[in-house]
Amino acid sequence: MYIKPTTLLASALLWGSSLAGSHLVSCSDPFKPYVISAPNIKATLIPYGATLTSLLVNDRNGKQQDVAVGYDDPKQYLTDTQTNHTYFGCIVGRYANRIKNGSFELDGAEYPITKNENNDTQTLHGGVVGYDQRAWKVVNHTETSVTFSLLDTGFEGFPGDVITYATYSVGSSCTKEESKCETKLTAKTVSLALTEKTPIMLAHHIYWNLNAFKKPNVLDDTTLHLPLSKRFIYIDSAAIPTGELADTATTFDGALDFTKPKLIGKDIASAENCGADCTGYDNAFIIDRPSNESDWTSSPETMDVALNMASETTGISMQVTTNQKAVQIYSCNNQDGTIPVKQSQVQRNKMEANKDSVDVINQYGCIVIETEGWIDGISNPKWGQDKYQIYSPETGPAVNWVTFAFGNV
């Protein structure tokens, strides 16, 4: 097994840059919480799946609300994997979303990947045991950031070894004198193909509820805006891309057109491209930047805004910038009220005597935002996405960079 010296050097540089001025953290407990915070924002993460378990931000009244869906008890994420397998808050990989027939071809060779969806006929989020179920190592923890690492030694049938560093950090412009301010959560994964050419496409799989479950769902409360997404990837009944790139303005009477802000529930009854017997959103929206290029070398401040979302109930707004070429939106179509809301957030809502609040996650009770590449691009070579999804020791790393900026409306 040959590893290029340049790859080892790049790996060392990544370690050096992430650990400068801080310390290594040794942790054998994948469910140990790690807290990072800045004024008016506090995030909690665990090594299991490099998962975001909680994110507290201020509403328009200055009260903190948890806008990340999940569990209070970290060990409940393992139970979830064994039962509902929601992928709450985790990193999914080595290849996010679906792979048609659970296999792909690369340089004339076919690679079968473990199948875990649709009666085991296709692959979802990396296979039977994806990155979401792995115990990541904590290599750096400061007051405002935490970095995890994972060495993938050919998990689930993917070729070659890949090492990934995932860093979450928080920032804030808030002061005691300044109440109108912005807080940020930045999430960045850097993945290096160490030994062979391989597909790499990670995604942060965070479930959001900006009304903090003060309403039964998000339909008539939350506004969504995708200013750069005039196209989406059409899927079949198994949620596999057909190869067609559809127009959001004309398909399904514009139900998937969010190029201007609108309530998530406004046209959802006409949104029927989310798999078999499904009504709602589970779609990859293409991010068409003016340059039509993804530039991961840009800082978050210079990347284009791909998404805006806001809750009328809490006034919490979220703006998403990313270097990725698509954003998957899932409107929690399959939630059915059997998974409870975190008791910590239920108690906040009770203290506020909110009459519409709920203690279970209903259908359409949340929104998943996955910034990623064009889904199943490795099965659709005509799209020309290989340079964004296929990596080797000779290429640079695969980088997924996304910033969630919070304010009030």
Tab-separated table of C-alpha atoms in Angstrom:
chain	number	residue	atom	x	y	z
A	1	MET	CA	0.000	0.000	0.000
A	2	TYR	CA	1.696	3.171	-1.211
A	3	ILE	CA	1.038	6.614	0.241
A	4	LYS	CA	2.535	9.562	-1.579
A	5	PRO	CA	4.877	11.727	0.515
A	6	THR	CA	2.913	14.785	-0.618
A	7	THR	CA	-0.241	13.261	0.834
A	8	LEU	CA	1.491	12.622	4.145
A	9	LEU	CA	2.749	16.202	4.127
A	10	ALA	CA	-0.741	17.535	3.424
A	11	SER	CA	-2.073	15.427	6.269
A	12	ALA	CA	0.587	16.747	8.622
A	13	LEU	CA	-0.167	20.320	7.614
A	14	LEU	CA	-3.852	19.784	8.313
A	15	TRP	CA	-3.043	18.474	11.761
A	16	GLY	CA	-0.659	21.330	12.406
A	17	SER	CA	-3.070	24.041	11.318
A	18	SER	CA	-5.972	22.652	13.325
A	19	LEU	CA	-3.960	22.135	16.499
A	20	ALA	CA	-1.969	25.357	16.576
A	21	GLY	CA	-2.255	27.017	19.966
A	22	SER	CA	-4.353	24.222	21.440
A	23	HIS	CA	-4.000	20.662	22.668
A	24	LEU	CA	-4.724	17.093	21.718
A	25	VAL	CA	-7.730	15.507	23.371
A	26	SER	CA	-7.800	11.808	24.153
A	27	CYS	CA	-11.299	10.374	24.379
A	28	SER	CA	-12.459	6.770	24.419
A	29	ASP	CA	-16.116	7.643	25.057
A	30	PRO	CA	-17.966	8.294	21.765
A	31	PHE	CA	-20.908	9.770	23.684
A	32	LYS	CA	-18.978	12.326	25.715
A	33	PRO	CA	-20.402	15.823	25.038
A	34	TYR	CA	-18.085	18.603	23.880
A	35	VAL	CA	-19.392	22.149	24.294
A	36	ILE	CA	-18.265	25.154	22.261
A	37	SER	CA	-19.670	28.622	22.799
A	38	ALA	CA	-19.508	32.328	22.056
A	39	PRO	CA	-21.845	35.151	23.154
A	40	ASN	CA	-25.474	34.121	22.431
A	41	ILE	CA	-24.565	30.770	20.834
A	42	LYS	CA	-23.729	27.383	22.355
A	43	ALA	CA	-23.217	24.099	20.498
A	44	THR	CA	-22.854	20.589	21.900
A	45	LEU	CA	-21.314	17.745	19.904
A	46	ILE	CA	-20.370	14.103	20.451
A	47	PRO	CA	-17.731	11.939	18.709
A	48	TYR	CA	-20.343	9.358	17.655
A	49	GLY	CA	-20.949	10.376	14.056
A	50	ALA	CA	-19.275	13.748	14.783
A	51	THR	CA	-22.825	14.708	15.694
A	52	LEU	CA	-24.281	18.104	16.583
A	53	THR	CA	-26.685	17.333	19.433
A	54	SER	CA	-27.765	20.851	20.403
A	55	LEU	CA	-27.498	24.430	19.185
A	56	LEU	CA	-28.753	27.249	21.388
A	57	VAL	CA	-29.339	30.655	19.788
A	58	ASN	CA	-31.375	33.682	20.844
A	59	ASP	CA	-34.910	34.381	19.681
A	60	ARG	CA	-36.266	37.898	19.104
A	61	ASN	CA	-36.981	38.232	22.839
A	62	GLY	CA	-33.434	37.344	23.825
A	63	LYS	CA	-34.366	33.872	25.080
A	64	GLN	CA	-32.244	30.900	24.065
A	65	GLN	CA	-33.884	28.202	21.958
A	66	ASP	CA	-32.505	24.865	20.783
A	67	VAL	CA	-32.938	24.834	16.997
A	68	ALA	CA	-31.134	21.525	16.313
A	69	VAL	CA	-33.353	18.441	16.416
A	70	GLY	CA	-32.048	15.407	18.294
A	71	TYR	CA	-31.770	13.931	21.777
A	72	ASP	CA	-30.739	15.185	25.215
A	73	ASP	CA	-29.187	11.813	26.110
A	74	PRO	CA	-26.144	11.218	23.866
A	75	LYS	CA	-26.542	7.437	24.052
A	76	GLN	CA	-29.972	7.799	22.476
A	77	TYR	CA	-28.186	8.372	19.155
A	78	LEU	CA	-27.034	4.752	19.242
A	79	THR	CA	-30.583	3.612	19.989
A	80	ASP	CA	-31.794	5.745	17.093
A	81	THR	CA	-29.314	4.056	14.749
A	82	GLN	CA	-30.684	0.674	15.787
A	83	THR	CA	-34.338	1.708	15.353
A	84	ASN	CA	-35.448	4.797	13.403
A	85	HIS	CA	-32.027	5.643	11.961
A	86	THR	CA	-32.865	9.285	11.373
A	87	TYR	CA	-29.249	10.474	10.937
A	88	PHE	CA	-29.970	13.328	13.381
A	89	GLY	CA	-27.163	15.902	13.341
A	90	CYS	CA	-24.360	13.640	12.103
A	91	ILE	CA	-21.834	13.652	9.272
A	92	VAL	CA	-22.734	11.186	6.523
A	93	GLY	CA	-20.190	9.570	4.203
A	94	ARG	CA	-18.018	8.383	2.543
A	95	TYR	CA	-20.656	9.294	-0.059
A	96	ALA	CA	-23.747	11.196	1.055
A	97	ASN	CA	-27.245	10.559	-0.262
A	98	ARG	CA	-27.914	7.599	-2.564
A	99	ILE	CA	-25.962	5.412	-4.973
A	100	LYS	CA	-28.022	3.663	-7.642
A	101	ASN	CA	-27.931	-0.148	-7.356
A	102	GLY	CA	-25.348	0.175	-4.581
A	103	SER	CA	-22.409	0.179	-6.986
A	104	PHE	CA	-20.385	2.490	-9.197
A	105	GLU	CA	-17.770	2.212	-11.932
A	106	LEU	CA	-14.376	3.861	-11.703
A	107	ASP	CA	-11.678	3.514	-14.370
A	108	GLY	CA	-13.386	0.436	-15.785
A	109	ALA	CA	-13.711	-1.394	-12.465
A	110	GLU	CA	-17.017	-1.893	-10.671
A	111	TYR	CA	-17.197	-1.347	-6.923
A	112	PRO	CA	-20.144	-2.869	-5.024
A	113	ILE	CA	-20.989	-0.977	-1.837
A	114	THR	CA	-23.063	-2.366	1.020
A	115	LYS	CA	-26.766	-1.777	0.378
A	116	ASN	CA	-29.065	-0.465	3.085
A	117	GLU	CA	-32.195	1.038	1.501
A	118	ASN	CA	-35.202	0.063	-0.620
A	119	ASN	CA	-35.066	-3.632	0.313
A	120	ASP	CA	-31.277	-3.508	0.117
A	121	THR	CA	-31.215	-2.584	-3.562
A	122	GLN	CA	-29.344	0.717	-3.175
A	123	THR	CA	-26.950	2.556	-0.880
A	124	LEU	CA	-27.842	5.460	1.408
A	125	HIS	CA	-25.337	7.725	3.198
A	126	GLY	CA	-22.313	5.477	2.813
A	127	GLY	CA	-23.747	2.016	3.404
A	128	VAL	CA	-24.724	-0.213	6.305
A	129	VAL	CA	-22.229	1.344	8.732
A	130	GLY	CA	-21.564	4.843	7.458
A	131	TYR	CA	-19.655	7.715	9.015
A	132	ASP	CA	-22.716	8.500	11.140
A	133	GLN	CA	-22.114	5.325	13.193
A	134	ARG	CA	-18.367	5.653	13.581
A	135	ALA	CA	-16.597	6.775	16.749
A	136	TRP	CA	-14.613	9.779	15.527
A	137	LYS	CA	-11.507	10.857	17.428
A	138	VAL	CA	-11.408	14.241	19.119
A	139	VAL	CA	-8.101	15.825	18.135
A	140	ASN	CA	-8.706	19.410	19.208
A	141	HIS	CA	-11.084	21.194	21.571
A	142	THR	CA	-11.085	24.872	22.486
A	143	GLU	CA	-13.715	27.203	23.890
A	144	THR	CA	-15.023	27.991	20.407
A	145	SER	CA	-14.151	24.946	18.272
A	146	VAL	CA	-13.832	21.175	18.208
A	147	THR	CA	-12.120	19.012	15.595
A	148	PHE	CA	-12.841	15.342	14.982
A	149	SER	CA	-10.933	12.903	12.769
A	150	LEU	CA	-11.851	9.594	11.151
A	151	LEU	CA	-9.643	7.148	9.254
A	152	ASP	CA	-11.751	5.214	6.750
A	153	THR	CA	-9.859	2.057	5.773
A	154	GLY	CA	-12.102	1.084	2.889
A	155	PHE	CA	-15.345	1.031	4.853
A	156	GLU	CA	-18.384	-0.560	3.188
A	157	GLY	CA	-16.546	-1.513	-0.008
A	158	PHE	CA	-15.235	1.902	-1.067
A	159	PRO	CA	-11.744	1.798	-2.596
A	160	GLY	CA	-8.697	2.988	-0.680
A	161	ASP	CA	-8.149	4.781	2.603
A	162	VAL	CA	-9.519	8.243	3.371
A	163	ILE	CA	-8.812	10.431	6.374
A	164	THR	CA	-11.247	13.189	7.279
A	165	TYR	CA	-10.957	16.111	9.674
A	166	ALA	CA	-14.239	17.727	10.702
A	167	THR	CA	-14.154	21.062	12.518
A	168	TYR	CA	-17.105	22.849	14.083
A	169	SER	CA	-16.624	26.395	15.336
A	170	VAL	CA	-18.831	29.165	16.678
A	171	GLY	CA	-18.495	32.926	16.504
A	172	SER	CA	-20.444	35.998	17.521
A	173	SER	CA	-20.626	39.740	16.981
A	174	CYS	CA	-22.752	40.119	20.122
A	175	THR	CA	-21.745	42.324	23.039
A	176	LYS	CA	-23.531	43.572	26.142
A	177	GLU	CA	-24.122	46.858	24.360
A	178	GLU	CA	-25.173	45.342	21.022
A	179	SER	CA	-28.391	43.310	21.055
A	180	LYS	CA	-28.854	43.322	17.262
A	181	CYS	CA	-26.053	40.968	16.348
A	182	GLU	CA	-25.144	37.812	14.462
A	183	THR	CA	-23.968	34.415	15.663
A	184	LYS	CA	-22.422	31.719	13.489
A	185	LEU	CA	-21.844	27.994	13.402
A	186	THR	CA	-19.242	26.964	10.831
A	187	ALA	CA	-18.798	23.317	9.846
A	188	LYS	CA	-15.933	22.174	7.648
A	189	THR	CA	-14.787	18.724	6.555
A	190	VAL	CA	-11.463	18.102	4.824
A	191	SER	CA	-11.038	14.604	3.358
A	192	LEU	CA	-7.824	13.206	1.868
A	193	ALA	CA	-7.684	10.135	-0.379
A	194	LEU	CA	-4.527	8.449	0.906
A	195	THR	CA	-4.032	5.401	-1.305
A	196	GLU	CA	-6.451	5.107	-4.248
A	197	LYS	CA	-8.817	7.039	-6.468
A	198	THR	CA	-12.248	7.121	-4.837
A	199	PRO	CA	-15.542	8.997	-4.643
A	200	ILE	CA	-15.772	11.356	-1.661
A	201	MET	CA	-18.871	13.416	-0.888
A	202	LEU	CA	-19.608	14.113	2.758
A	203	ALA	CA	-22.519	16.124	4.151
A	204	HIS	CA	-23.649	17.527	7.482
A	205	HIS	CA	-27.073	16.007	8.138
A	206	ILE	CA	-28.555	18.523	10.584
A	207	TYR	CA	-32.294	18.663	11.279
A	208	TRP	CA	-33.499	22.203	12.007
A	209	ASN	CA	-36.579	23.672	13.652
A	210	LEU	CA	-36.314	27.444	13.956
A	211	ASN	CA	-39.661	27.702	15.763
A	212	ALA	CA	-38.210	25.411	18.469
A	213	PHE	CA	-41.356	23.246	18.421
A	214	LYS	CA	-43.569	26.101	19.535
A	215	LYS	CA	-45.745	25.107	16.569
A	216	PRO	CA	-46.876	21.602	15.520
A	217	ASN	CA	-44.858	21.861	12.286
A	218	VAL	CA	-42.943	24.341	10.138
A	219	LEU	CA	-45.430	24.668	7.262
A	220	ASP	CA	-47.127	27.970	8.094
A	221	ASP	CA	-44.352	29.332	10.277
A	222	THR	CA	-41.043	28.996	8.448
A	223	THR	CA	-40.025	30.832	5.284
A	224	LEU	CA	-37.466	29.295	2.924
A	225	HIS	CA	-35.448	31.103	0.250
A	226	LEU	CA	-33.041	29.446	-2.219
A	227	PRO	CA	-31.889	32.454	-4.271
A	228	LEU	CA	-29.490	30.541	-6.555
A	229	SER	CA	-31.544	27.398	-7.172
A	230	LYS	CA	-33.507	27.521	-10.417
A	231	ARG	CA	-32.918	23.808	-11.063
A	232	PHE	CA	-33.260	20.589	-9.113
A	233	ILE	CA	-32.290	16.961	-9.711
A	234	TYR	CA	-35.361	14.929	-10.667
A	235	ILE	CA	-35.663	11.569	-8.888
A	236	ASP	CA	-37.620	8.358	-9.418
A	237	SER	CA	-39.880	6.515	-6.967
A	238	ALA	CA	-36.810	5.122	-5.161
A	239	ALA	CA	-35.380	8.655	-4.765
A	240	ILE	CA	-32.639	7.868	-7.308
A	241	PRO	CA	-31.790	10.584	-9.879
A	242	THR	CA	-33.229	9.928	-13.333
A	243	GLY	CA	-30.540	12.056	-14.975
A	244	GLU	CA	-32.959	14.921	-15.658
A	245	LEU	CA	-32.236	18.405	-14.343
A	246	ALA	CA	-35.640	20.022	-13.895
A	247	ASP	CA	-36.717	23.660	-13.760
A	248	THR	CA	-38.083	24.755	-10.385
A	249	ALA	CA	-40.372	27.430	-11.848
A	250	THR	CA	-42.297	25.188	-14.243
A	251	THR	CA	-42.207	21.693	-12.703
A	252	PHE	CA	-45.108	20.794	-10.376
A	253	ASP	CA	-46.579	24.271	-10.936
A	254	GLY	CA	-43.568	25.854	-9.269
A	255	ALA	CA	-43.907	23.918	-6.007
A	256	LEU	CA	-40.103	23.625	-5.808
A	257	ASP	CA	-39.433	27.239	-6.730
A	258	PHE	CA	-37.925	29.022	-3.730
A	259	THR	CA	-35.981	31.611	-5.702
A	260	LYS	CA	-38.188	34.109	-3.882
A	261	PRO	CA	-38.964	33.613	-0.173
A	262	LYS	CA	-42.123	31.650	0.604
A	263	LEU	CA	-43.592	29.604	3.418
A	264	ILE	CA	-42.514	25.972	3.300
A	265	GLY	CA	-46.148	24.882	3.398
A	266	LYS	CA	-47.404	27.187	0.640
A	267	ASP	CA	-47.022	24.708	-2.239
A	268	ILE	CA	-46.046	21.516	-0.435
A	269	ALA	CA	-49.251	19.722	-1.462
A	270	SER	CA	-48.003	19.847	-5.072
A	271	ALA	CA	-44.463	18.700	-4.234
A	272	GLU	CA	-44.553	15.084	-5.370
A	273	ASN	CA	-40.958	14.323	-6.343
A	274	CYS	CA	-39.761	12.884	-3.039
A	275	GLY	CA	-40.038	9.140	-3.630
A	276	ALA	CA	-42.918	6.674	-3.686
A	277	ASP	CA	-46.188	7.634	-1.970
A	278	CYS	CA	-44.663	10.868	-0.741
A	279	THR	CA	-45.751	14.479	-0.603
A	280	GLY	CA	-43.185	17.010	0.512
A	281	TYR	CA	-39.608	18.005	-0.177
A	282	ASP	CA	-36.659	15.628	-0.407
A	283	ASN	CA	-34.807	17.209	-3.275
A	284	ALA	CA	-31.323	18.271	-4.303
A	285	PHE	CA	-31.456	21.890	-5.449
A	286	ILE	CA	-28.580	22.924	-7.699
A	287	ILE	CA	-26.674	26.006	-6.559
A	288	ASP	CA	-25.942	27.975	-9.731
A	289	ARG	CA	-23.380	30.576	-8.745
A	290	PRO	CA	-22.630	33.391	-11.191
A	291	SER	CA	-19.333	31.662	-12.028
A	292	ASN	CA	-20.944	28.191	-11.895
A	293	GLU	CA	-17.887	27.028	-9.990
A	294	SER	CA	-17.302	25.815	-6.446
A	295	ASP	CA	-14.385	27.648	-4.846
A	296	TRP	CA	-13.506	26.084	-1.526
A	297	THR	CA	-10.499	28.385	-1.155
A	298	SER	CA	-12.850	31.319	-0.564
A	299	SER	CA	-13.526	32.368	2.983
A	300	PRO	CA	-17.101	31.981	4.274
A	301	GLU	CA	-17.501	35.755	4.120
A	302	THR	CA	-16.967	35.801	0.349
A	303	MET	CA	-18.995	32.732	-0.598
A	304	ASP	CA	-22.456	33.275	-2.019
A	305	VAL	CA	-25.572	32.865	0.103
A	306	ALA	CA	-27.318	29.633	-0.899
A	307	LEU	CA	-30.229	29.608	1.573
A	308	ASN	CA	-32.216	31.799	3.940
A	309	MET	CA	-34.752	30.528	6.448
A	310	ALA	CA	-36.719	32.260	9.209
A	311	SER	CA	-39.417	31.486	11.771
A	312	GLU	CA	-42.293	33.903	12.271
A	313	THR	CA	-42.909	32.480	15.755
A	314	THR	CA	-39.460	32.932	17.300
A	315	GLY	CA	-38.023	35.480	14.889
A	316	ILE	CA	-34.919	33.314	14.500
A	317	SER	CA	-33.366	33.605	11.045
A	318	MET	CA	-30.647	31.476	9.475
A	319	GLN	CA	-28.485	32.269	6.453
A	320	VAL	CA	-26.419	29.504	4.854
A	321	THR	CA	-23.271	29.985	2.795
A	322	THR	CA	-21.429	27.021	1.322
A	323	ASN	CA	-18.808	25.999	-1.201
A	324	GLN	CA	-20.925	23.046	-2.352
A	325	LYS	CA	-22.772	22.724	-5.659
A	326	ALA	CA	-26.155	21.575	-4.317
A	327	VAL	CA	-28.308	21.681	-1.215
A	328	GLN	CA	-30.652	18.836	-0.289
A	329	ILE	CA	-33.862	19.936	1.442
A	330	TYR	CA	-35.899	17.348	3.344
A	331	SER	CA	-39.145	18.455	4.994
A	332	CYS	CA	-39.325	15.580	7.506
A	333	ASN	CA	-42.031	13.879	5.466
A	334	ASN	CA	-41.615	10.573	7.299
A	335	GLN	CA	-41.795	11.867	10.854
A	336	ASP	CA	-45.023	10.639	12.438
A	337	GLY	CA	-45.083	11.846	16.036
A	338	THR	CA	-43.372	8.798	17.532
A	339	ILE	CA	-40.042	10.519	18.296
A	340	PRO	CA	-40.170	12.925	21.256
A	341	VAL	CA	-38.874	16.478	21.252
A	342	LYS	CA	-35.928	16.971	23.623
A	343	GLN	CA	-37.230	17.425	27.153
A	344	SER	CA	-34.896	20.400	27.583
A	345	GLN	CA	-36.727	22.257	24.800
A	346	VAL	CA	-40.140	21.030	25.965
A	347	GLN	CA	-39.383	22.597	29.355
A	348	ARG	CA	-38.382	25.900	27.746
A	349	ASN	CA	-41.682	25.991	25.902
A	350	LYS	CA	-43.629	25.167	29.067
A	351	MET	CA	-41.896	27.967	30.960
A	352	GLU	CA	-42.977	30.338	28.200
A	353	ALA	CA	-46.546	28.972	28.435
A	354	ASN	CA	-46.655	28.449	24.692
A	355	LYS	CA	-50.109	27.031	23.906
A	356	ASP	CA	-49.184	25.647	20.459
A	357	SER	CA	-45.983	23.855	21.446
A	358	VAL	CA	-45.618	20.102	20.920
A	359	ASP	CA	-43.604	17.378	22.621
A	360	VAL	CA	-43.243	15.056	19.603
A	361	ILE	CA	-41.788	15.527	16.129
A	362	ASN	CA	-44.718	15.573	13.736
A	363	GLN	CA	-44.717	15.171	9.983
A	364	TYR	CA	-43.210	18.354	8.494
A	365	GLY	CA	-41.971	19.208	11.977
A	366	CYS	CA	-38.417	19.986	10.862
A	367	ILE	CA	-36.175	20.725	7.886
A	368	VAL	CA	-32.940	18.950	6.965
A	369	ILE	CA	-30.334	20.982	5.080
A	370	GLU	CA	-27.486	19.032	3.457
A	371	THR	CA	-24.910	21.031	1.517
A	372	GLU	CA	-23.232	18.589	-0.854
A	373	GLY	CA	-22.447	17.818	-4.482
A	374	TRP	CA	-24.909	16.708	-7.148
A	375	ILE	CA	-26.459	13.563	-5.694
A	376	ASP	CA	-25.360	10.275	-7.279
A	377	GLY	CA	-23.131	12.217	-9.627
A	378	ILE	CA	-20.903	9.139	-9.844
A	379	SER	CA	-23.745	7.301	-11.630
A	380	ASN	CA	-24.374	10.178	-14.034
A	381	PRO	CA	-21.089	10.935	-15.843
A	382	LYS	CA	-22.892	13.130	-18.390
A	383	TRP	CA	-23.245	15.746	-15.654
A	384	GLY	CA	-19.476	16.238	-15.583
A	385	GLN	CA	-19.213	16.197	-11.788
A	386	ASP	CA	-16.245	13.831	-11.419
A	387	LYS	CA	-13.784	16.637	-10.689
A	388	TYR	CA	-15.907	17.576	-7.668
A	389	GLN	CA	-16.536	14.012	-6.450
A	390	ILE	CA	-13.564	11.795	-7.422
A	391	TYR	CA	-10.303	12.230	-5.508
A	392	SER	CA	-6.931	10.500	-5.314
A	393	PRO	CA	-3.497	10.944	-3.712
A	394	GLU	CA	-2.658	13.120	-6.733
A	395	THR	CA	-5.533	15.566	-6.182
A	396	GLY	CA	-6.274	18.063	-3.476
A	397	PRO	CA	-8.654	17.216	-0.634
A	398	ALA	CA	-12.434	17.112	-0.756
A	399	VAL	CA	-13.659	20.085	1.272
A	400	ASN	CA	-17.206	20.729	2.446
A	401	TRP	CA	-17.503	24.166	4.009
A	402	VAL	CA	-20.760	25.606	5.331
A	403	THR	CA	-21.638	28.483	7.634
A	404	PHE	CA	-24.971	28.910	9.417
A	405	ALA	CA	-25.445	32.543	10.477
A	406	PHE	CA	-28.240	33.354	12.942
A	407	GLY	CA	-30.070	36.591	13.598
A	408	ASN	CA	-33.593	37.851	14.253
A	409	VAL	CA	-36.395	39.170	12.078
